[in-house]
């Protein structure tokens, strides 16, 4: 019996499905103004399982009620590479419950599908990676090196969880990372960058019938949006489309004036306003140059109109990532998928950004994104995952880890 056969023999599919159902039934939506609305209960559930398995997880709170988890399994073949496997505990809000056919935290099973918030994004990925590691453990950890599980909070927010994990050194020296997000059988070697900016304008309140007596805080933002939107076309002309990620996007997503006001005061100039920009980039695009270009637009406008006051703030900066298809981790995942499914998986790109962008940005570790579930079902009503895909993802992770960690150092 090969090491892979032994590990597959120890894969507890029934236990994994039960774990997933119980995991989904624990709401882990973070709502800052609602007591108990965080990842604490979901993380505690994961910690109990890891502790029962003897994996001795390390747990700490990034913020109150928001625990990160790290655990690892050492191979029995001696020193070798460090492989990271990563998945988050938080989920997004279910939204309007009337749009759901099944309760969003019910983990309802219909045929091969389990419905519920987080089934695809990404509690199924967490379940698959945990039970893959458990199977390897029960098979005697037949590999060289270490598998380290990173289970952070807040992937759906500003990624404070993975930022803290990486800052504490848990990604240092890793040879590669598998991000277990839903990618629909694709081995995703690239993911878009995300640059979030806020432009804040300060004016002076005045009567709408006498606007010259004040400064309309909204006006400079409107004037700035034209060149900012035109910048999208310039970037596309320079960089083209990426074969896996497509186009660059610059999207104004929020425009507010006055901040904290309401629409009843239509006869008053706003004394404050802001606009938020969601910028999605591809490899080769320099985020610092984008920021400098937009700051240049602000400087020129404010020099022309000295009464304008506009400040630019970087809310978040996640660069795009790309790993060569020849990388051993990519090839290990493709070979593992072939063993499990009988066909060669396509390469793909992640249209959003994952915690992997932070792992690469802050530690230089190459990442691949591969996991169970459809890539476009997350955040929608009636989110679901095929349970057979969760089983197969765990099998793929087993084979990929064994191949990637086959050589002692």
Tab-separated table of C-alpha atoms in Angstrom:
chain	number	residue	atom	x	y	z
A	1	UNK	CA	0.000	0.000	0.000
A	2	UNK	CA	1.407	3.403	-0.978
A	3	UNK	CA	1.491	6.376	1.372
A	4	UNK	CA	-1.321	7.940	-0.611
A	5	UNK	CA	-3.448	4.788	-0.412
A	6	UNK	CA	-2.878	4.597	3.335
A	7	UNK	CA	-3.897	8.208	3.851
A	8	UNK	CA	-6.980	7.830	1.655
A	9	UNK	CA	-7.928	4.760	3.696
A	10	UNK	CA	-7.909	6.965	6.803
A	11	UNK	CA	-9.934	9.811	5.242
A	12	UNK	CA	-13.141	10.030	7.288
A	13	UNK	CA	-15.627	11.338	4.729
A	14	UNK	CA	-18.628	10.840	7.007
A	15	UNK	CA	-16.889	12.634	9.845
A	16	UNK	CA	-15.861	15.444	7.505
A	17	UNK	CA	-19.431	15.939	6.306
A	18	UNK	CA	-20.691	15.991	9.880
A	19	UNK	CA	-17.966	18.506	10.807
A	20	UNK	CA	-18.950	20.700	7.863
A	21	UNK	CA	-22.640	20.647	8.802
A	22	UNK	CA	-21.916	21.626	12.399
A	23	UNK	CA	-19.410	24.268	11.238
A	24	UNK	CA	-21.957	25.863	8.875
A	25	UNK	CA	-24.592	25.838	11.620
A	26	UNK	CA	-22.396	28.176	13.682
A	27	UNK	CA	-22.974	31.728	12.374
A	28	UNK	CA	-19.641	33.481	12.020
A	29	UNK	CA	-20.660	36.776	10.457
A	30	UNK	CA	-18.727	39.665	11.959
A	31	UNK	CA	-21.017	42.541	12.953
A	32	UNK	CA	-19.065	45.079	15.027
A	33	UNK	CA	-22.132	46.539	16.717
A	34	UNK	CA	-23.762	43.206	17.625
A	35	UNK	CA	-22.660	41.317	20.724
A	36	UNK	CA	-21.404	37.828	19.900
A	37	UNK	CA	-21.501	38.377	16.146
A	38	UNK	CA	-17.954	37.248	15.385
A	39	UNK	CA	-15.846	34.168	14.644
A	40	UNK	CA	-15.350	33.106	18.276
A	41	UNK	CA	-17.759	30.156	18.398
A	42	UNK	CA	-16.700	28.843	14.988
A	43	UNK	CA	-13.038	29.068	15.943
A	44	UNK	CA	-13.680	27.302	19.264
A	45	UNK	CA	-15.324	24.452	17.378
A	46	UNK	CA	-12.263	24.077	15.129
A	47	UNK	CA	-9.901	24.300	18.094
A	48	UNK	CA	-11.772	21.513	19.918
A	49	UNK	CA	-11.405	19.211	16.910
A	50	UNK	CA	-7.705	19.967	16.435
A	51	UNK	CA	-7.086	19.455	20.140
A	52	UNK	CA	-8.918	16.124	20.105
A	53	UNK	CA	-6.624	15.054	17.255
A	54	UNK	CA	-3.538	15.993	19.256
A	55	UNK	CA	-2.454	18.792	16.921
A	56	UNK	CA	-2.082	21.285	19.795
A	57	UNK	CA	-3.347	24.434	18.057
A	58	UNK	CA	-2.023	27.867	18.909
A	59	UNK	CA	-4.878	30.330	19.444
A	60	UNK	CA	-4.938	34.065	20.094
A	61	UNK	CA	-7.373	36.922	19.592
A	62	UNK	CA	-6.544	39.560	17.003
A	63	UNK	CA	-9.429	41.573	18.418
A	64	UNK	CA	-11.893	40.632	21.172
A	65	UNK	CA	-13.925	37.654	20.004
A	66	UNK	CA	-11.826	37.192	16.849
A	67	UNK	CA	-9.388	34.266	17.335
A	68	UNK	CA	-6.727	33.144	14.889
A	69	UNK	CA	-5.675	29.483	14.839
A	70	UNK	CA	-2.403	27.867	13.758
A	71	UNK	CA	-1.637	24.144	13.925
A	72	UNK	CA	0.906	21.915	12.254
A	73	UNK	CA	1.772	18.327	11.450
A	74	UNK	CA	5.396	17.249	11.148
A	75	UNK	CA	6.336	14.533	8.700
A	76	UNK	CA	7.920	11.289	9.869
A	77	UNK	CA	10.560	11.357	7.100
A	78	UNK	CA	12.612	14.118	8.723
A	79	UNK	CA	13.319	17.711	7.769
A	80	UNK	CA	11.822	19.096	4.583
A	81	UNK	CA	9.834	21.949	3.145
A	82	UNK	CA	7.101	23.895	4.930
A	83	UNK	CA	3.714	23.762	3.180
A	84	UNK	CA	0.978	26.173	4.283
A	85	UNK	CA	-2.723	25.387	3.931
A	86	UNK	CA	-5.107	28.251	4.639
A	87	UNK	CA	-8.795	28.853	5.172
A	88	UNK	CA	-10.828	31.447	7.091
A	89	UNK	CA	-13.617	31.063	9.632
A	90	UNK	CA	-15.696	34.170	8.887
A	91	UNK	CA	-18.597	34.366	6.443
A	92	UNK	CA	-20.613	37.225	4.988
A	93	UNK	CA	-24.133	38.136	6.051
A	94	UNK	CA	-26.955	36.052	4.557
A	95	UNK	CA	-28.817	39.231	3.669
A	96	UNK	CA	-32.589	39.082	3.183
A	97	UNK	CA	-33.731	35.701	4.536
A	98	UNK	CA	-36.744	35.782	2.196
A	99	UNK	CA	-34.370	35.162	-0.696
A	100	UNK	CA	-33.248	31.821	0.746
A	101	UNK	CA	-34.980	28.539	-0.020
A	102	UNK	CA	-33.309	26.893	2.961
A	103	UNK	CA	-32.219	28.415	6.299
A	104	UNK	CA	-28.821	30.071	5.757
A	105	UNK	CA	-27.348	28.407	8.847
A	106	UNK	CA	-29.257	25.147	8.559
A	107	UNK	CA	-26.683	23.139	6.565
A	108	UNK	CA	-29.604	21.531	4.732
A	109	UNK	CA	-28.596	18.575	2.562
A	110	UNK	CA	-30.539	17.919	-0.635
A	111	UNK	CA	-29.035	15.116	-2.684
A	112	UNK	CA	-25.329	15.856	-3.076
A	113	UNK	CA	-25.695	19.519	-2.138
A	114	UNK	CA	-25.347	21.173	1.256
A	115	UNK	CA	-26.968	24.610	1.424
A	116	UNK	CA	-25.987	27.397	3.774
A	117	UNK	CA	-23.914	30.528	4.203
A	118	UNK	CA	-20.260	29.558	4.112
A	119	UNK	CA	-20.766	26.138	2.562
A	120	UNK	CA	-18.659	27.158	-0.427
A	121	UNK	CA	-16.914	30.247	0.961
A	122	UNK	CA	-15.210	28.626	2.642
A	123	UNK	CA	-16.076	26.255	5.432
A	124	UNK	CA	-15.972	23.326	3.018
A	125	UNK	CA	-12.391	24.232	2.131
A	126	UNK	CA	-11.470	24.358	5.816
A	127	UNK	CA	-13.144	20.975	6.387
A	128	UNK	CA	-11.303	19.408	3.449
A	129	UNK	CA	-7.877	20.670	4.508
A	130	UNK	CA	-8.385	19.650	8.153
A	131	UNK	CA	-9.537	16.138	7.330
A	132	UNK	CA	-6.800	15.713	4.726
A	133	UNK	CA	-4.225	16.511	7.402
A	134	UNK	CA	-5.980	14.187	9.859
A	135	UNK	CA	-5.823	11.353	7.306
A	136	UNK	CA	-2.110	11.978	6.795
A	137	UNK	CA	-1.611	11.989	10.563
A	138	UNK	CA	-3.381	8.635	10.961
A	139	UNK	CA	-1.319	7.207	8.091
A	140	UNK	CA	1.854	7.985	10.038
A	141	UNK	CA	2.638	11.401	8.496
A	142	UNK	CA	4.504	9.778	5.568
A	143	UNK	CA	6.249	12.885	4.251
A	144	UNK	CA	9.253	15.111	4.882
A	145	UNK	CA	8.842	18.570	6.367
A	146	UNK	CA	5.778	20.225	7.861
A	147	UNK	CA	2.204	21.072	6.960
A	148	UNK	CA	1.063	24.192	8.778
A	149	UNK	CA	-2.625	25.085	8.952
A	150	UNK	CA	-3.460	28.791	9.025
A	151	UNK	CA	-7.071	29.514	10.044
A	152	UNK	CA	-7.599	33.275	10.388
A	153	UNK	CA	-10.543	35.580	10.973
A	154	UNK	CA	-11.704	38.503	8.838
A	155	UNK	CA	-10.924	37.406	5.289
A	156	UNK	CA	-14.212	39.025	4.266
A	157	UNK	CA	-13.133	42.323	5.859
A	158	UNK	CA	-9.714	43.940	5.882
A	159	UNK	CA	-7.930	40.604	6.417
A	160	UNK	CA	-6.655	41.534	9.858
A	161	UNK	CA	-6.416	37.861	10.733
A	162	UNK	CA	-3.953	36.757	8.069
A	163	UNK	CA	-2.026	40.021	8.377
A	164	UNK	CA	-1.432	39.238	12.041
A	165	UNK	CA	-0.539	35.604	11.361
A	166	UNK	CA	2.075	36.631	8.810
A	167	UNK	CA	3.377	39.443	11.044
A	168	UNK	CA	3.992	36.865	13.770
A	169	UNK	CA	6.211	34.871	11.395
A	170	UNK	CA	3.991	31.853	10.751
A	171	UNK	CA	4.552	32.057	6.994
A	172	UNK	CA	8.306	32.626	7.192
A	173	UNK	CA	10.332	30.172	5.157
A	174	UNK	CA	7.349	28.407	3.607
A	175	UNK	CA	7.930	26.848	0.197
A	176	UNK	CA	4.344	27.383	-0.888
A	177	UNK	CA	0.749	27.844	0.256
A	178	UNK	CA	-2.535	26.299	-0.823
A	179	UNK	CA	-5.459	28.681	-0.304
A	180	UNK	CA	-8.502	26.413	-0.045
A	181	UNK	CA	-11.084	28.814	-1.525
A	182	UNK	CA	-13.793	27.583	-3.957
A	183	UNK	CA	-12.432	27.580	-7.501
A	184	UNK	CA	-14.568	25.024	-9.368
A	185	UNK	CA	-11.838	22.483	-10.243
A	186	UNK	CA	-9.426	25.165	-11.440
A	187	UNK	CA	-5.842	25.376	-10.248
A	188	UNK	CA	-5.699	29.134	-9.822
A	189	UNK	CA	-2.192	30.460	-10.341
A	190	UNK	CA	-3.122	34.151	-10.389
A	191	UNK	CA	-5.388	36.443	-8.423
A	192	UNK	CA	-6.292	40.062	-8.871
A	193	UNK	CA	-4.927	42.789	-6.687
A	194	UNK	CA	-7.239	45.076	-4.738
A	195	UNK	CA	-6.470	48.694	-3.939
A	196	UNK	CA	-9.115	50.508	-1.865
A	197	UNK	CA	-8.862	54.288	-1.630
A	198	UNK	CA	-10.851	57.000	0.123
A	199	UNK	CA	-10.922	60.617	-1.032
A	200	UNK	CA	-12.219	62.964	1.663
A	201	UNK	CA	-13.236	66.556	0.912
A	202	UNK	CA	-13.800	69.347	3.426
A	203	UNK	CA	-15.829	72.426	2.520
A	204	UNK	CA	-17.799	75.153	4.263
A	205	UNK	CA	-21.545	75.017	4.775
A	206	UNK	CA	-23.703	77.695	3.141
A	207	UNK	CA	-27.202	78.291	1.802
A	208	UNK	CA	-27.840	76.647	-1.562
A	209	UNK	CA	-29.182	79.964	-2.868
A	210	UNK	CA	-25.871	81.654	-2.032
A	211	UNK	CA	-23.199	79.033	-2.799
A	212	UNK	CA	-20.459	81.637	-3.166
A	213	UNK	CA	-20.633	82.154	0.603
A	214	UNK	CA	-19.373	78.631	1.227
A	215	UNK	CA	-17.397	75.798	-0.344
A	216	UNK	CA	-19.267	72.784	-1.717
A	217	UNK	CA	-17.296	69.741	-0.518
A	218	UNK	CA	-18.898	67.585	-3.202
A	219	UNK	CA	-17.720	69.595	-6.206
A	220	UNK	CA	-13.999	68.694	-6.134
A	221	UNK	CA	-14.810	64.999	-5.847
A	222	UNK	CA	-17.076	65.155	-8.886
A	223	UNK	CA	-14.347	66.933	-10.833
A	224	UNK	CA	-11.796	64.302	-9.749
A	225	UNK	CA	-13.925	61.342	-10.775
A	226	UNK	CA	-13.630	62.146	-14.478
A	227	UNK	CA	-9.828	61.727	-14.745
A	228	UNK	CA	-9.928	58.804	-12.292
A	229	UNK	CA	-12.406	56.938	-14.483
A	230	UNK	CA	-10.309	57.808	-17.555
A	231	UNK	CA	-7.289	56.311	-15.756
A	232	UNK	CA	-8.908	52.899	-16.086
A	233	UNK	CA	-8.727	53.130	-19.885
A	234	UNK	CA	-5.092	54.292	-19.708
A	235	UNK	CA	-4.120	51.340	-17.523
A	236	UNK	CA	-5.940	48.891	-19.791
A	237	UNK	CA	-4.178	50.347	-22.806
A	238	UNK	CA	-0.795	49.981	-21.110
A	239	UNK	CA	-1.230	46.539	-19.557
A	240	UNK	CA	-3.883	44.851	-21.711
A	241	UNK	CA	-5.970	41.956	-20.444
A	242	UNK	CA	-4.514	39.151	-18.360
A	243	UNK	CA	-5.201	35.682	-19.851
A	244	UNK	CA	-6.581	34.370	-16.546
A	245	UNK	CA	-7.775	37.527	-14.791
A	246	UNK	CA	-9.152	39.716	-17.559
A	247	UNK	CA	-9.419	43.489	-17.250
A	248	UNK	CA	-8.308	46.157	-14.792
A	249	UNK	CA	-11.194	47.926	-13.065
A	250	UNK	CA	-11.476	51.260	-11.277
A	251	UNK	CA	-14.909	51.469	-9.652
A	252	UNK	CA	-16.209	54.354	-7.543
A	253	UNK	CA	-18.419	52.431	-5.106
A	254	UNK	CA	-19.503	55.002	-2.506
A	255	UNK	CA	-20.148	58.753	-2.807
A	256	UNK	CA	-21.454	60.556	0.293
A	257	UNK	CA	-22.324	64.176	0.996
A	258	UNK	CA	-22.761	65.434	3.568
A	259	UNK	CA	-21.146	62.693	5.641
A	260	UNK	CA	-23.605	61.735	8.352
A	261	UNK	CA	-26.339	63.928	6.876
A	262	UNK	CA	-29.569	63.146	5.060
A	263	UNK	CA	-31.353	64.075	1.859
A	264	UNK	CA	-33.778	66.478	3.538
A	265	UNK	CA	-31.251	69.349	3.519
A	266	UNK	CA	-31.201	69.916	-0.222
A	267	UNK	CA	-30.808	73.686	0.237
A	268	UNK	CA	-27.529	73.421	2.170
A	269	UNK	CA	-24.059	73.003	0.707
A	270	UNK	CA	-22.328	69.954	2.178
A	271	UNK	CA	-19.275	70.760	4.277
A	272	UNK	CA	-17.906	67.220	3.998
A	273	UNK	CA	-17.944	64.524	1.355
A	274	UNK	CA	-16.071	61.394	0.436
A	275	UNK	CA	-15.764	58.903	-2.375
A	276	UNK	CA	-14.461	55.355	-2.147
A	277	UNK	CA	-12.635	53.632	-4.985
A	278	UNK	CA	-12.352	49.859	-5.481
A	279	UNK	CA	-9.464	49.243	-7.888
A	280	UNK	CA	-8.822	45.711	-9.196
A	281	UNK	CA	-5.490	45.091	-10.857
A	282	UNK	CA	-3.491	42.399	-12.627
A	283	UNK	CA	0.176	41.397	-12.374
A	284	UNK	CA	2.486	44.140	-13.620
A	285	UNK	CA	0.357	47.027	-12.361
A	286	UNK	CA	2.155	49.182	-9.797
A	287	UNK	CA	-0.216	50.270	-7.034
A	288	UNK	CA	2.097	53.042	-5.833
A	289	UNK	CA	1.995	54.623	-9.290
A	290	UNK	CA	-1.804	54.550	-9.273
A	291	UNK	CA	-1.858	56.275	-5.901
A	292	UNK	CA	0.710	58.830	-7.063
A	293	UNK	CA	-1.284	59.517	-10.237
A	294	UNK	CA	-4.517	60.128	-8.317
A	295	UNK	CA	-2.666	62.287	-5.799
A	296	UNK	CA	-1.358	64.275	-8.763
A	297	UNK	CA	-4.928	64.883	-9.947
A	298	UNK	CA	-5.793	66.162	-6.456
A	299	UNK	CA	-2.757	68.450	-6.292
A	300	UNK	CA	-3.471	70.040	-9.675
A	301	UNK	CA	-7.133	70.602	-8.839
A	302	UNK	CA	-6.409	72.118	-5.414
A	303	UNK	CA	-3.765	74.432	-6.893
A	304	UNK	CA	-6.337	75.661	-9.378
A	305	UNK	CA	-8.999	76.032	-6.658
A	306	UNK	CA	-7.290	76.994	-3.376
A	307	UNK	CA	-10.539	76.684	-1.411
A	308	UNK	CA	-10.664	72.923	-2.073
A	309	UNK	CA	-9.330	70.556	0.587
A	310	UNK	CA	-9.069	66.910	-0.497
A	311	UNK	CA	-7.121	64.147	1.266
A	312	UNK	CA	-6.368	60.681	-0.092
A	313	UNK	CA	-6.213	57.652	2.237
A	314	UNK	CA	-5.165	54.104	1.357
A	315	UNK	CA	-7.669	51.800	3.074
A	316	UNK	CA	-6.147	48.558	1.879
A	317	UNK	CA	-3.480	47.505	-0.585
A	318	UNK	CA	-3.438	43.897	-1.765
A	319	UNK	CA	-1.179	43.288	-4.756
A	320	UNK	CA	-2.027	40.771	-7.443
A	321	UNK	CA	-0.211	37.454	-7.268
A	322	UNK	CA	0.971	34.984	-9.863
A	323	UNK	CA	2.903	31.752	-9.556
A	324	UNK	CA	4.600	30.049	-12.535
A	325	UNK	CA	2.704	27.017	-13.791
A	326	UNK	CA	5.996	25.135	-13.577
A	327	UNK	CA	6.191	25.624	-9.805
A	328	UNK	CA	6.309	22.264	-7.945
A	329	UNK	CA	3.201	23.124	-5.902
A	330	UNK	CA	1.179	23.876	-9.028
A	331	UNK	CA	2.324	20.646	-10.621
A	332	UNK	CA	1.585	18.698	-7.430
A	333	UNK	CA	-1.986	19.997	-7.371
A	334	UNK	CA	-2.531	19.273	-11.063
A	335	UNK	CA	-1.183	15.739	-10.679
A	336	UNK	CA	-3.320	15.196	-7.578
A	337	UNK	CA	-6.452	16.445	-9.343
A	338	UNK	CA	-5.721	14.088	-12.232
A	339	UNK	CA	-5.441	11.132	-9.839
A	340	UNK	CA	-8.736	11.962	-8.159
A	341	UNK	CA	-10.870	13.121	-11.082
A	342	UNK	CA	-9.204	11.432	-14.044
A	343	UNK	CA	-8.777	14.650	-16.020
A	344	UNK	CA	-6.249	17.482	-16.119
A	345	UNK	CA	-7.625	20.601	-14.402
A	346	UNK	CA	-7.518	23.938	-16.201
A	347	UNK	CA	-5.481	26.840	-14.917
A	348	UNK	CA	-7.583	29.668	-13.589
A	349	UNK	CA	-7.514	33.082	-11.995
A	350	UNK	CA	-9.223	34.424	-8.879
A	351	UNK	CA	-11.399	37.423	-9.827
A	352	UNK	CA	-11.293	38.769	-6.271
A	353	UNK	CA	-8.487	38.564	-3.762
A	354	UNK	CA	-7.857	36.011	-1.031
A	355	UNK	CA	-5.751	35.897	2.112
A	356	UNK	CA	-3.066	34.572	-0.212
A	357	UNK	CA	-2.376	38.098	-1.442
A	358	UNK	CA	-1.225	39.018	2.066
A	359	UNK	CA	0.875	35.866	2.423
A	360	UNK	CA	2.694	36.719	-0.797
A	361	UNK	CA	2.895	40.463	-0.125
A	362	UNK	CA	4.267	40.221	3.398
A	363	UNK	CA	6.296	36.991	3.309
A	364	UNK	CA	7.052	36.352	-0.360
A	365	UNK	CA	5.511	32.869	-0.275
A	366	UNK	CA	4.051	31.681	-3.616
A	367	UNK	CA	0.382	30.724	-3.417
A	368	UNK	CA	-2.019	28.546	-5.383
A	369	UNK	CA	-5.786	28.743	-4.885
A	370	UNK	CA	-7.714	25.467	-5.144
A	371	UNK	CA	-10.787	24.301	-3.275
A	372	UNK	CA	-14.284	22.814	-3.390
A	373	UNK	CA	-17.284	24.760	-4.633
A	374	UNK	CA	-18.293	26.997	-7.509
A	375	UNK	CA	-16.253	30.192	-7.736
A	376	UNK	CA	-19.294	32.420	-8.441
A	377	UNK	CA	-21.722	31.075	-5.809
A	378	UNK	CA	-20.132	32.758	-2.725
A	379	UNK	CA	-22.121	35.558	-1.044
A	380	UNK	CA	-25.328	34.628	-2.899
A	381	UNK	CA	-28.610	33.360	-1.431
A	382	UNK	CA	-28.830	29.546	-1.466
A	383	UNK	CA	-25.057	29.221	-1.411
A	384	UNK	CA	-24.178	25.533	-1.662
A	385	UNK	CA	-21.375	23.040	-2.108
A	386	UNK	CA	-21.414	19.553	-3.600
A	387	UNK	CA	-20.446	17.165	-0.820
A	388	UNK	CA	-18.698	14.894	-3.300
A	389	UNK	CA	-16.456	17.853	-4.185
A	390	UNK	CA	-15.522	18.293	-0.527
A	391	UNK	CA	-14.523	14.610	-0.386
A	392	UNK	CA	-12.499	14.953	-3.574
A	393	UNK	CA	-10.824	18.180	-2.450
A	394	UNK	CA	-9.534	16.384	0.649
A	395	UNK	CA	-8.212	13.598	-1.568
A	396	UNK	CA	-6.489	16.143	-3.822
A	397	UNK	CA	-4.886	17.842	-0.812
A	398	UNK	CA	-3.562	14.482	0.419
A	399	UNK	CA	-1.954	13.580	-2.904
A	400	UNK	CA	-0.615	17.100	-3.480
A	401	UNK	CA	0.960	17.326	-0.016
A	402	UNK	CA	2.620	13.935	-0.375
A	403	UNK	CA	4.101	14.843	-3.756
A	404	UNK	CA	5.206	18.336	-2.705
A	405	UNK	CA	6.768	17.073	0.538
A	406	UNK	CA	8.306	13.931	-0.881
A	407	UNK	CA	11.943	15.028	-0.682
A	408	UNK	CA	13.804	15.353	2.631
A	409	UNK	CA	16.138	18.307	3.076
